[in-house]
Short mmCIF file of C-alpha atoms in Angstrom, two decimals:
data_model
loop_
_atom_site.label_atom_id
_atom_site.label_comp_id
_atom_site.label_asym_id
_atom_site.label_seq_id
_atom_site.Cartn_x
_atom_site.Cartn_y
_atom_site.Cartn_z
CA MET Z 1 0.00 0.00 0.00
CA ASN Z 2 1.29 3.47 -0.92
CA ASP Z 3 1.53 5.89 2.01
CA ASP Z 4 1.06 8.94 -0.26
CA VAL Z 5 -2.06 10.86 0.72
CA LEU Z 6 -4.37 11.24 -2.28
CA LEU Z 7 -7.36 12.87 -0.60
CA ARG Z 8 -7.32 14.84 2.65
CA MET Z 9 -10.34 16.04 4.63
CA GLU Z 10 -9.63 18.54 7.40
CA ASN Z 11 -12.08 19.77 10.06
CA ILE Z 12 -15.17 19.14 7.94
CA SER Z 13 -18.39 20.36 9.59
CA LYS Z 14 -21.97 20.24 8.37
CA SER Z 15 -25.26 20.99 10.09
CA PHE Z 16 -28.92 20.69 9.18
CA PRO Z 17 -31.86 22.29 11.02
CA GLY Z 18 -31.68 20.90 14.55
CA VAL Z 19 -28.84 18.46 13.76
CA GLN Z 20 -25.04 18.79 13.79
CA ALA Z 21 -24.27 16.04 11.28
CA LEU Z 22 -20.46 16.49 11.18
CA SER Z 23 -18.15 18.26 13.59
CA ASN Z 24 -14.48 18.86 12.67
CA VAL Z 25 -13.98 15.53 10.90
CA SER Z 26 -10.46 14.93 9.52
CA LEU Z 27 -9.60 11.87 7.40
CA GLU Z 28 -7.00 10.84 4.83
CA VAL Z 29 -7.29 8.47 1.89
CA ARG Z 30 -4.00 7.13 0.58
CA THR Z 31 -3.18 6.23 -2.99
CA GLY Z 32 -4.10 2.64 -3.75
CA GLU Z 33 -5.70 1.80 -0.39
CA ILE Z 34 -9.09 0.56 0.72
CA LEU Z 35 -10.27 2.69 3.64
CA GLY Z 36 -13.15 1.26 5.64
CA LEU Z 37 -15.63 3.78 7.04
CA VAL Z 38 -17.82 2.56 9.90
CA GLY Z 39 -20.19 4.04 12.43
CA GLU Z 40 -23.76 3.87 13.63
CA ASN Z 41 -26.55 5.14 11.42
CA GLY Z 42 -26.56 8.86 12.01
CA ALA Z 43 -22.82 8.92 12.78
CA GLY Z 44 -22.21 11.10 9.71
CA LYS Z 45 -20.88 8.60 7.14
CA SER Z 46 -23.43 9.41 4.43
CA THR Z 47 -23.17 13.16 5.01
CA LEU Z 48 -19.39 13.07 4.66
CA MET Z 49 -19.60 11.00 1.47
CA LYS Z 50 -22.20 13.34 0.00
CA ILE Z 51 -19.81 16.23 0.61
CA LEU Z 52 -17.06 14.31 -1.18
CA SER Z 53 -19.37 13.46 -4.09
CA GLY Z 54 -20.68 17.02 -4.44
CA VAL Z 55 -24.25 16.44 -3.25
CA TYR Z 56 -23.79 18.62 -0.12
CA GLN Z 57 -21.62 21.65 0.53
CA MET Z 58 -19.68 21.67 3.79
CA ASP Z 59 -20.22 24.50 6.26
CA SER Z 60 -16.53 24.70 7.12
CA GLY Z 61 -13.30 22.77 6.64
CA GLN Z 62 -10.94 22.00 3.79
CA LEU Z 63 -10.51 19.35 1.11
CA ALA Z 64 -7.27 18.67 -0.73
CA LEU Z 65 -6.61 16.34 -3.67
CA GLU Z 66 -2.96 15.47 -4.25
CA GLY Z 67 -2.07 18.32 -1.94
CA LYS Z 68 -4.07 20.94 -3.85
CA PRO Z 69 -7.10 22.58 -2.15
CA ILE Z 70 -10.43 21.81 -3.82
CA ARG Z 71 -14.03 22.87 -3.28
CA ILE Z 72 -16.41 20.36 -4.85
CA GLN Z 73 -19.31 22.23 -6.41
CA ASN Z 74 -21.59 19.42 -7.60
CA PRO Z 75 -21.56 15.70 -8.56
CA HIS Z 76 -20.29 16.44 -12.08
CA HIS Z 77 -17.39 18.40 -10.61
CA ALA Z 78 -16.61 15.50 -8.25
CA GLN Z 79 -16.50 13.10 -11.21
CA ALA Z 80 -14.26 15.47 -13.15
CA LEU Z 81 -11.87 15.43 -10.17
CA GLY Z 82 -11.90 11.61 -10.19
CA ILE Z 83 -14.23 10.98 -7.23
CA SER Z 84 -17.12 8.59 -7.91
CA ILE Z 85 -19.72 7.10 -5.57
CA ILE Z 86 -21.65 3.85 -5.95
CA TYR Z 87 -24.80 3.97 -3.83
CA GLN Z 88 -26.55 1.00 -2.25
CA GLU Z 89 -29.44 1.62 -4.67
CA PHE Z 90 -27.83 1.53 -8.10
CA ASN Z 91 -28.12 4.49 -10.43
CA LEU Z 92 -28.71 2.46 -13.59
CA MET Z 93 -31.29 2.55 -16.37
CA PRO Z 94 -32.69 -0.99 -16.51
CA ASN Z 95 -33.98 -0.85 -20.08
CA LEU Z 96 -30.66 0.27 -21.57
CA THR Z 97 -27.67 -1.92 -22.38
CA VAL Z 98 -24.50 -2.23 -20.32
CA MET Z 99 -22.52 -0.01 -22.69
CA GLU Z 100 -25.26 2.62 -22.85
CA ASN Z 101 -25.37 2.79 -19.04
CA ILE Z 102 -21.61 3.09 -18.68
CA PHE Z 103 -21.20 5.90 -21.23
CA ILE Z 104 -24.59 7.63 -21.01
CA GLY Z 105 -24.17 11.21 -22.18
CA ARG Z 106 -20.52 10.57 -23.08
CA GLU Z 107 -20.89 8.19 -26.05
CA PRO Z 108 -18.03 8.29 -28.59
CA GLU Z 109 -19.17 9.85 -31.85
CA ARG Z 110 -18.33 9.51 -35.51
CA LEU Z 111 -19.69 12.04 -37.99
CA PHE Z 112 -22.28 13.29 -35.44
CA PHE Z 113 -23.56 9.76 -34.76
CA VAL Z 114 -22.80 7.31 -31.95
CA ASP Z 115 -19.81 5.17 -32.85
CA TRP Z 116 -21.31 1.87 -31.71
CA GLY Z 117 -18.23 -0.16 -32.56
CA ARG Z 118 -15.95 2.01 -30.46
CA LEU Z 119 -18.55 2.16 -27.67
CA ARG Z 120 -18.69 -1.63 -27.58
CA GLN Z 121 -14.90 -1.92 -27.67
CA GLU Z 122 -14.31 0.56 -24.84
CA THR Z 123 -17.00 -1.14 -22.72
CA ARG Z 124 -15.37 -4.53 -23.29
CA GLN Z 125 -12.01 -3.13 -22.21
CA LEU Z 126 -13.49 -1.82 -18.97
CA LEU Z 127 -15.24 -5.11 -18.21
CA ASP Z 128 -12.07 -7.05 -18.98
CA ARG Z 129 -10.19 -4.77 -16.61
CA LEU Z 130 -12.62 -5.86 -13.90
CA GLY Z 131 -12.46 -9.49 -14.95
CA VAL Z 132 -16.22 -9.80 -15.47
CA SER Z 133 -18.15 -11.32 -18.35
CA PRO Z 134 -21.45 -9.51 -19.10
CA SER Z 135 -21.83 -8.62 -22.76
CA PRO Z 136 -21.71 -4.89 -23.58
CA ASN Z 137 -24.99 -5.50 -25.43
CA ALA Z 138 -26.76 -7.10 -22.43
CA VAL Z 139 -29.79 -5.25 -21.09
CA VAL Z 140 -29.16 -4.21 -17.47
CA ARG Z 141 -32.52 -5.49 -16.17
CA ASP Z 142 -31.47 -9.02 -17.20
CA LEU Z 143 -28.29 -8.94 -15.10
CA SER Z 144 -27.86 -10.21 -11.56
CA VAL Z 145 -27.37 -7.73 -8.71
CA ALA Z 146 -23.66 -8.54 -8.64
CA GLU Z 147 -23.32 -7.95 -12.39
CA GLN Z 148 -25.19 -4.64 -12.11
CA GLN Z 149 -22.73 -3.63 -9.40
CA MET Z 150 -19.83 -4.34 -11.76
CA VAL Z 151 -21.52 -2.09 -14.33
CA GLU Z 152 -21.55 0.69 -11.72
CA ILE Z 153 -17.84 0.15 -11.04
CA ALA Z 154 -17.10 0.14 -14.79
CA LYS Z 155 -19.03 3.41 -15.08
CA ALA Z 156 -16.81 4.91 -12.37
CA LEU Z 157 -13.68 3.72 -14.18
CA SER Z 158 -14.94 5.18 -17.44
CA VAL Z 159 -14.65 8.69 -15.98
CA LYS Z 160 -11.12 7.87 -14.77
CA ALA Z 161 -12.05 7.69 -11.10
CA ARG Z 162 -9.15 7.82 -8.66
CA VAL Z 163 -11.35 7.47 -5.56
CA ILE Z 164 -14.38 5.15 -5.62
CA ILE Z 165 -16.81 5.33 -2.70
CA MET Z 166 -18.78 2.11 -2.16
CA ASP Z 167 -21.84 2.47 0.09
CA GLU Z 168 -22.97 -0.91 1.49
CA PRO Z 169 -21.97 -2.74 -1.72
CA THR Z 170 -22.46 -6.24 -0.29
CA SER Z 171 -25.93 -5.85 1.26
CA ALA Z 172 -27.73 -7.75 -1.54
CA LEU Z 173 -24.95 -10.15 -2.59
CA THR Z 174 -24.45 -13.84 -1.90
CA ASP Z 175 -21.24 -15.00 -0.22
CA THR Z 176 -19.80 -16.05 -3.59
CA GLU Z 177 -20.66 -12.69 -5.13
CA VAL Z 178 -19.07 -10.89 -2.17
CA GLN Z 179 -15.82 -12.76 -2.78
CA THR Z 180 -15.96 -11.77 -6.46
CA LEU Z 181 -16.45 -8.13 -5.48
CA PHE Z 182 -13.53 -8.29 -3.05
CA ALA Z 183 -11.30 -9.77 -5.76
CA THR Z 184 -12.29 -6.87 -8.03
CA MET Z 185 -11.56 -4.34 -5.29
CA LEU Z 186 -8.11 -5.83 -4.69
CA GLU Z 187 -7.37 -5.68 -8.43
CA LEU Z 188 -8.42 -2.01 -8.53
CA LYS Z 189 -6.20 -1.37 -5.52
CA ARG Z 190 -3.29 -3.00 -7.39
CA GLN Z 191 -3.98 -0.58 -10.25
CA GLY Z 192 -3.54 2.35 -7.85
CA ILE Z 193 -7.21 3.24 -7.37
CA SER Z 194 -8.31 4.24 -3.86
CA MET Z 195 -11.61 3.11 -2.36
CA ILE Z 196 -13.75 4.10 0.61
CA PHE Z 197 -15.72 1.03 1.72
CA ILE Z 198 -18.81 1.63 3.89
CA SER Z 199 -20.37 -1.43 5.49
CA HIS Z 200 -22.13 -2.54 8.67
CA ARG Z 201 -20.62 -6.02 8.24
CA LEU Z 202 -17.50 -5.64 10.29
CA GLU Z 203 -16.07 -9.01 9.29
CA GLU Z 204 -16.04 -7.78 5.68
CA VAL Z 205 -14.43 -4.48 6.62
CA LEU Z 206 -11.67 -6.34 8.46
CA ALA Z 207 -11.21 -8.75 5.56
CA VAL Z 208 -10.78 -6.30 2.68
CA CYS Z 209 -9.68 -2.93 4.11
CA ASP Z 210 -6.19 -1.59 4.85
CA ARG Z 211 -7.33 0.93 7.47
CA ILE Z 212 -10.65 1.54 9.23
CA ALA Z 213 -11.95 4.99 10.18
CA VAL Z 214 -14.62 5.16 12.89
CA LEU Z 215 -17.22 7.95 13.17
CA ARG Z 216 -19.45 8.49 16.19
CA ASP Z 217 -22.02 11.27 16.62
CA GLY Z 218 -20.59 13.22 13.70
CA ARG Z 219 -17.00 13.08 14.93
CA HIS Z 220 -13.95 11.08 13.87
CA VAL Z 221 -12.94 9.01 16.90
CA ALA Z 222 -10.19 6.75 15.52
CA THR Z 223 -8.47 5.27 12.49
CA LEU Z 224 -7.13 1.74 12.96
CA ALA Z 225 -4.88 -0.56 10.95
CA ALA Z 226 -7.24 -3.35 9.85
CA ALA Z 227 -4.61 -6.06 10.39
CA ALA Z 228 -4.42 -5.23 14.11
CA ALA Z 229 -8.09 -4.38 14.76
CA THR Z 230 -10.86 -6.59 16.17
CA GLU Z 231 -14.65 -6.45 15.86
CA ASP Z 232 -15.00 -5.82 19.58
CA GLN Z 233 -12.54 -2.94 19.46
CA ILE Z 234 -14.36 -1.33 16.52
CA ILE Z 235 -17.76 -1.73 18.17
CA ARG Z 236 -16.54 -0.13 21.39
CA LEU Z 237 -15.36 2.86 19.36
CA MET Z 238 -18.63 3.03 17.42
CA VAL Z 239 -21.13 2.74 20.25
CA GLY Z 240 -19.24 2.46 23.52
CA ARG Z 241 -20.17 -1.15 24.23
CA ALA Z 242 -18.77 -4.57 23.45
CA LEU Z 243 -19.76 -7.27 20.98
CA GLY Z 244 -21.21 -9.47 23.70
CA GLU Z 245 -23.78 -6.79 24.50
CA TYR Z 246 -25.48 -6.98 21.07
CA PHE Z 247 -27.98 -9.58 22.15
CA HIS Z 248 -30.11 -9.41 25.25
CA LYS Z 249 -32.36 -12.42 24.63
CA GLU Z 250 -32.54 -14.35 27.86
CA GLU Z 251 -32.52 -18.12 27.98
CA ALA Z 252 -35.80 -19.29 26.48
CA ALA Z 253 -38.64 -19.39 28.98
CA GLN Z 254 -40.83 -22.45 29.26
CA LEU Z 255 -43.21 -21.76 26.43
CA GLY Z 256 -46.59 -23.41 26.62
CA GLU Z 257 -48.59 -25.01 23.84
CA ASP Z 258 -50.65 -21.89 23.17
CA VAL Z 259 -50.25 -21.84 19.38
CA VAL Z 260 -51.02 -18.48 17.75
CA LEU Z 261 -50.12 -19.51 14.20
CA GLU Z 262 -50.05 -22.86 12.46
CA VAL Z 263 -49.06 -23.44 8.85
CA ARG Z 264 -49.98 -26.75 7.21
CA GLY Z 265 -48.66 -27.95 3.86
CA LEU Z 266 -47.93 -24.55 2.32
CA SER Z 267 -46.93 -25.16 -1.31
CA ARG Z 268 -46.35 -23.11 -4.44
CA THR Z 269 -44.83 -23.76 -7.85
CA GLY Z 270 -43.66 -21.31 -10.48
CA THR Z 271 -41.75 -18.04 -10.79
CA LYS Z 272 -41.68 -15.43 -13.54
CA LEU Z 273 -38.48 -16.96 -14.90
CA ASP Z 274 -39.35 -20.62 -14.38
CA PRO Z 275 -43.00 -21.73 -14.24
CA SER Z 276 -41.97 -25.20 -13.07
CA ALA Z 277 -39.71 -24.11 -10.20
CA ILE Z 278 -40.67 -25.28 -6.72
CA VAL Z 279 -40.97 -22.19 -4.52
CA LEU Z 280 -42.56 -23.76 -1.42
CA ASP Z 281 -42.93 -27.48 -0.82
CA ASN Z 282 -45.24 -28.68 1.96
CA VAL Z 283 -44.07 -26.16 4.57
CA SER Z 284 -45.56 -26.84 8.00
CA PHE Z 285 -44.78 -25.39 11.42
CA LYS Z 286 -46.31 -23.87 14.55
CA LEU Z 287 -45.63 -20.55 16.28
CA ARG Z 288 -46.39 -20.28 19.98
CA ARG Z 289 -47.46 -17.22 21.92
CA GLY Z 290 -44.45 -15.25 23.13
CA GLU Z 291 -42.03 -17.25 20.97
CA ILE Z 292 -39.35 -15.97 18.60
CA LEU Z 293 -39.12 -18.51 15.80
CA GLY Z 294 -36.02 -17.96 13.66
CA LEU Z 295 -36.09 -18.90 9.97
CA ALA Z 296 -32.64 -19.84 8.67
CA GLY Z 297 -31.67 -20.75 5.13
CA LEU Z 298 -29.53 -19.80 2.19
CA VAL Z 299 -30.60 -17.35 -0.51
CA GLY Z 300 -33.39 -19.00 -2.51
CA SER Z 301 -34.37 -21.41 0.26
CA GLY Z 302 -37.91 -19.98 0.46
CA ARG Z 303 -37.71 -18.01 3.73
CA THR Z 304 -39.09 -14.74 2.40
CA GLU Z 305 -41.64 -16.58 0.25
CA VAL Z 306 -43.05 -18.25 3.38
CA ALA Z 307 -43.40 -14.88 5.09
CA ARG Z 308 -45.03 -13.18 2.11
CA THR Z 309 -47.44 -16.08 1.60
CA ILE Z 310 -48.54 -16.08 5.25
CA PHE Z 311 -49.12 -12.33 4.96
CA GLY Z 312 -51.15 -12.74 1.78
CA ALA Z 313 -48.68 -10.78 -0.37
CA ASP Z 314 -47.94 -13.84 -2.53
CA PRO Z 315 -50.38 -16.55 -3.67
CA ARG Z 316 -50.24 -20.21 -2.69
CA ASP Z 317 -51.24 -23.31 -4.61
CA SER Z 318 -52.23 -25.28 -1.52
CA GLY Z 319 -51.92 -25.31 2.23
CA GLU Z 320 -53.78 -23.94 5.24
CA ILE Z 321 -53.09 -21.19 7.76
CA TYR Z 322 -54.59 -21.30 11.26
CA VAL Z 323 -54.64 -18.29 13.58
CA ASN Z 324 -55.43 -19.03 17.24
CA GLY Z 325 -56.64 -22.48 16.23
CA ARG Z 326 -59.08 -21.27 13.57
CA LEU Z 327 -58.70 -21.66 9.83
CA ALA Z 328 -57.86 -18.23 8.36
CA ASP Z 329 -58.66 -17.46 4.74
CA ILE Z 330 -55.72 -15.13 4.05
CA ARG Z 331 -55.55 -14.08 0.40
CA SER Z 332 -54.31 -10.49 0.79
CA PRO Z 333 -52.41 -8.32 3.28
CA VAL Z 334 -55.73 -6.82 4.39
CA ASP Z 335 -56.90 -10.32 5.38
CA ALA Z 336 -53.66 -10.86 7.32
CA ILE Z 337 -53.99 -7.52 9.13
CA ASN Z 338 -57.57 -8.37 10.07
CA HIS Z 339 -56.26 -11.58 11.65
CA GLY Z 340 -53.72 -9.67 13.76
CA ILE Z 341 -50.63 -10.31 11.61
CA GLY Z 342 -48.01 -7.60 10.95
CA PHE Z 343 -45.15 -7.82 8.46
CA VAL Z 344 -41.86 -5.91 8.51
CA PRO Z 345 -40.56 -6.54 4.95
CA GLU Z 346 -37.00 -7.19 3.86
CA ASP Z 347 -36.77 -4.02 1.74
CA ARG Z 348 -38.00 -1.16 3.91
CA LYS Z 349 -37.51 1.52 1.25
CA GLU Z 350 -39.43 -0.27 -1.51
CA GLN Z 351 -42.03 -2.19 0.51
CA GLY Z 352 -42.21 -0.69 3.99
CA LEU Z 353 -42.15 3.09 3.60
CA ILE Z 354 -43.27 5.97 1.42
CA LEU Z 355 -40.05 7.93 1.63
CA ASN Z 356 -41.44 11.35 0.73
CA LEU Z 357 -44.11 11.22 3.43
CA ALA Z 358 -43.57 12.31 7.02
CA VAL Z 359 -42.78 10.03 9.93
CA ARG Z 360 -46.33 10.55 11.22
CA GLU Z 361 -47.95 9.64 7.90
CA ASN Z 362 -45.84 6.50 7.49
CA MET Z 363 -46.46 5.30 11.03
CA THR Z 364 -50.24 5.52 10.75
CA LEU Z 365 -50.67 4.18 7.20
CA ALA Z 366 -51.85 0.75 8.34
CA SER Z 367 -54.03 1.99 11.21
CA LEU Z 368 -55.84 5.03 9.80
CA ASP Z 369 -59.17 3.17 9.89
CA HIS Z 370 -58.87 3.00 13.68
CA MET Z 371 -58.26 6.75 13.92
CA THR Z 372 -61.01 7.87 11.58
CA ARG Z 373 -64.49 9.08 12.50
CA ARG Z 374 -67.05 9.87 9.79
CA GLY Z 375 -64.35 9.98 7.14
CA PHE Z 376 -62.03 12.33 9.04
CA VAL Z 377 -58.79 11.45 10.81
CA ARG Z 378 -58.80 12.34 14.50
CA LEU Z 379 -55.57 14.35 14.32
CA ALA Z 380 -55.07 14.76 18.05
CA GLU Z 381 -55.32 11.00 18.61
CA GLU Z 382 -53.03 10.32 15.64
CA ARG Z 383 -50.35 12.69 16.91
CA GLN Z 384 -50.61 11.35 20.46
CA GLN Z 385 -50.09 7.75 19.33
CA VAL Z 386 -47.27 8.64 16.95
CA GLN Z 387 -45.43 10.55 19.67
CA GLU Z 388 -45.89 7.61 22.05
CA TYR Z 389 -44.10 5.27 19.65
CA ILE Z 390 -41.42 7.81 18.75
CA ASP Z 391 -40.61 7.93 22.46
CA ARG Z 392 -41.01 4.20 23.03
CA LEU Z 393 -38.76 3.19 20.12
CA GLN Z 394 -36.40 6.16 20.61
CA ILE Z 395 -36.77 7.24 17.00
CA ARG Z 396 -34.32 10.05 16.34
CA THR Z 397 -36.16 12.66 14.31
CA PRO Z 398 -36.43 16.46 14.65
CA SER Z 399 -40.21 16.08 14.54
CA MET Z 400 -42.95 13.70 13.50
CA GLU Z 401 -43.36 15.84 10.36
CA GLN Z 402 -39.83 15.08 9.18
CA ARG Z 403 -39.76 13.20 5.87
CA VAL Z 404 -38.71 9.58 6.37
CA LEU Z 405 -36.28 10.02 3.49
CA ASN Z 406 -34.09 12.15 5.75
CA LEU Z 407 -33.80 9.61 8.59
CA SER Z 408 -30.95 7.16 9.06
CA GLY Z 409 -31.51 3.51 8.12
CA GLY Z 410 -31.99 2.40 11.71
CA ASN Z 411 -34.60 5.06 12.38
CA GLN Z 412 -36.39 4.26 9.13
CA GLN Z 413 -36.57 0.64 10.28
CA LYS Z 414 -38.05 1.71 13.62
CA VAL Z 415 -40.75 3.68 11.76
CA VAL Z 416 -41.68 0.51 9.82
CA ILE Z 417 -41.89 -1.46 13.06
CA ALA Z 418 -43.90 1.28 14.75
CA LYS Z 419 -46.41 1.18 11.88
CA TRP Z 420 -47.27 -2.40 12.80
CA LEU Z 421 -47.08 -1.95 16.56
CA LEU Z 422 -49.80 0.68 16.30
CA LEU Z 423 -52.09 -2.17 15.20
CA LYS Z 424 -51.13 -4.20 18.30
CA PRO Z 425 -50.51 -7.43 16.34
CA LYS Z 426 -50.59 -10.87 17.93
CA ILE Z 427 -48.20 -12.20 15.26
CA LEU Z 428 -45.29 -10.17 13.84
CA ILE Z 429 -43.21 -11.38 10.89
CA MET Z 430 -39.83 -9.63 10.65
CA ASP Z 431 -37.84 -10.26 7.46
CA GLU Z 432 -34.19 -9.23 7.90
CA PRO Z 433 -35.13 -6.75 10.67
CA THR Z 434 -31.55 -5.49 11.16
CA ARG Z 435 -30.27 -5.48 7.57
CA GLY Z 436 -28.30 -2.36 6.71
CA ILE Z 437 -28.45 -0.77 10.17
CA ASP Z 438 -25.70 -0.14 12.68
CA VAL Z 439 -24.91 -2.15 15.79
CA GLY Z 440 -26.50 0.36 18.15
CA ALA Z 441 -29.83 0.28 16.31
CA LYS Z 442 -29.57 -3.51 16.12
CA SER Z 443 -29.30 -3.74 19.88
CA GLU Z 444 -32.38 -1.55 20.29
CA ILE Z 445 -34.39 -3.72 17.87
CA TYR Z 446 -33.29 -6.87 19.70
CA ASP Z 447 -34.52 -5.32 22.96
CA LEU Z 448 -37.82 -4.44 21.31
CA MET Z 449 -38.28 -7.99 20.00
CA ARG Z 450 -37.60 -9.41 23.45
CA HIS Z 451 -40.16 -7.09 25.07
CA LEU Z 452 -42.76 -7.91 22.41
CA ALA Z 453 -42.26 -11.63 22.98
CA GLU Z 454 -42.53 -11.16 26.74
CA SER Z 455 -45.86 -9.39 26.18
CA GLY Z 456 -47.18 -12.43 24.29
CA VAL Z 457 -46.54 -11.52 20.64
CA GLY Z 458 -45.45 -14.45 18.48
CA ILE Z 459 -42.53 -13.40 16.27
CA ILE Z 460 -41.20 -15.00 13.10
CA MET Z 461 -37.71 -13.63 12.43
CA ILE Z 462 -35.95 -14.20 9.12
CA SER Z 463 -32.25 -13.39 9.09
CA SER Z 464 -29.19 -14.15 6.97
CA GLU Z 465 -26.95 -13.54 9.99
CA LEU Z 466 -26.59 -16.88 11.74
CA PRO Z 467 -25.32 -15.44 15.07
CA GLU Z 468 -28.47 -13.29 15.16
CA VAL Z 469 -30.73 -16.29 14.54
CA LEU Z 470 -29.01 -18.41 17.17
CA ALA Z 471 -28.95 -15.67 19.81
CA MET Z 472 -32.52 -14.41 19.44
CA SER Z 473 -34.57 -17.52 18.62
CA ASP Z 474 -36.39 -19.88 20.96
CA ARG Z 475 -36.50 -22.36 18.09
CA VAL Z 476 -34.81 -22.36 14.66
CA LEU Z 477 -36.65 -23.53 11.54
CA CYS Z 478 -34.14 -24.53 8.85
CA MET Z 479 -35.18 -24.26 5.20
CA CYS Z 480 -33.65 -25.76 2.08
CA GLU Z 481 -34.98 -25.82 -1.49
CA GLY Z 482 -38.40 -24.51 -0.47
CA GLY Z 483 -39.02 -27.00 2.33
CA VAL Z 484 -38.44 -27.41 6.06
CA SER Z 485 -35.36 -29.53 6.73
CA ALA Z 486 -35.38 -29.27 10.54
CA ILE Z 487 -36.87 -27.46 13.51
CA LEU Z 488 -34.37 -27.21 16.34
CA ASP Z 489 -34.83 -26.12 19.93
CA ARG Z 490 -32.56 -23.33 21.13
CA ASN Z 491 -30.19 -25.68 22.97
CA GLU Z 492 -29.87 -27.94 19.90
CA ALA Z 493 -29.19 -25.19 17.37
CA THR Z 494 -25.44 -24.98 16.83
CA PRO Z 495 -23.93 -23.16 13.83
CA GLU Z 496 -22.77 -26.47 12.36
CA ARG Z 497 -26.15 -28.20 12.67
CA VAL Z 498 -28.10 -25.25 11.32
CA MET Z 499 -25.82 -24.89 8.31
CA ARG Z 500 -26.00 -28.60 7.64
CA TYR Z 501 -29.80 -28.55 7.57
CA CYS Z 502 -29.78 -25.42 5.39
CA THR Z 503 -27.63 -27.09 2.75
CA VAL Z 504 -29.09 -30.61 2.60
CA ASN Z 505 -32.05 -31.65 0.46
CA TYR Z 506 -34.89 -31.68 2.97
CA GLY Z 507 -36.60 -34.55 1.17
CA GLN Z 508 -33.80 -36.94 2.12
CA THR Z 509 -33.60 -38.65 5.49
CA VAL Z 510 -31.64 -36.41 7.83
CA GLU Z 511 -30.59 -37.53 11.27
CA GLY Z 512 -32.09 -35.36 13.98
CA VAL Z 513 -34.88 -33.78 11.93
CA GLN Z 514 -37.85 -33.04 14.12
CA ALA Z 515 -41.33 -33.20 12.76
CA PRO Z 516 -43.14 -29.87 12.73
#
């Protein structure tokens, strides 16, 4: 790694109405290094990166590129200086080809027309530089998430980026795709390109970064050499508490046989891409009152499909759902809500929130019927209940009229959860409840889940993080290829056993499988 400083940030400050987002932050990015940037949601990471990419203007401070002072005016100016950012939500046009996306607005011309041959050749050179195989002529919507990410990186290289900012680039990737991305990042580093890598997955930050900068409450608290750092050390710097304090789930209480939800023989065949694919195959299980039932499985195992089917968001070919011992005809989310079922979806921004609406409006979307009299919303009651849950969930917002778009990821997730808690559900399905949020917000959501379970709410928790599943669940339901391969009690669920059941064909005889 070269010790030459490419980009220097000195005493950067930025405030918004009622919020000091950054306070005298100083960081350095060296030539050809991968700098990890970590911190809780609201620590200032996104604000700092938006200043670097020209979206925001800093209130005070200095920026220098190769020792020369700069003042980034806008995103186009940032790109011209060689600073590119790849957001968690890609900035691609799905109906255009790979080469059109990479060179949009900058297509090579010949006699006033697009030189398609040269465009294709230059795109192929960029993709070869990354070691990836999509055709320049491929339509972006037909690519996998990982391939679309490579298109974003190629787009950054096409404007001769010297610093590439990657914001949560692994959040939607499989383990294999993550390793491919890391290999690409290391190749770019070898070519002398610097990267700022933002992630809540500390094991990934430690694996791929050279140094790790920690922000807390808008301030830079430390920069560590990744080779000598530990997860526990980073977490203490981020939030002031240790790794072992993430989870507060007590040893499972003696749960009775009071079943609040029973699923029998849930089956479905067919996807948009493959009408014959088995999506769900005879899924059966029970959820008891006050229980946290963890659903574990690899990508494509059917976990989310089970949740969406129970909630009526996806159809089923066969199977029955019982709520409190009675057959429930759930064919739509409205049916599920009427049976006391809430659903925190995997993608909060696309499925859980209306980003341009206020916190208040988002929180009461599902419960407006209960606050309406003769066609009018009882505003005083609405505001009173919203404030109660803002306080209860410790949602950090200047006011209930703040647009959800402006909240951190952890606070957005709390708004989604509050929306369902206002309905006082008896069953709450939580799909990846802590994805993309910092460790502090995770701890708060774990506490909330524990209190809900203690109050008698039955919780189904889907998570790709095995330590989370093992720590929070009373029982673990393992899924593989659309079916249930095992249901393990808390004291039987070891990482090795759970992974074995998540990777074996459930239709085969597996030692230790418990009948639902």
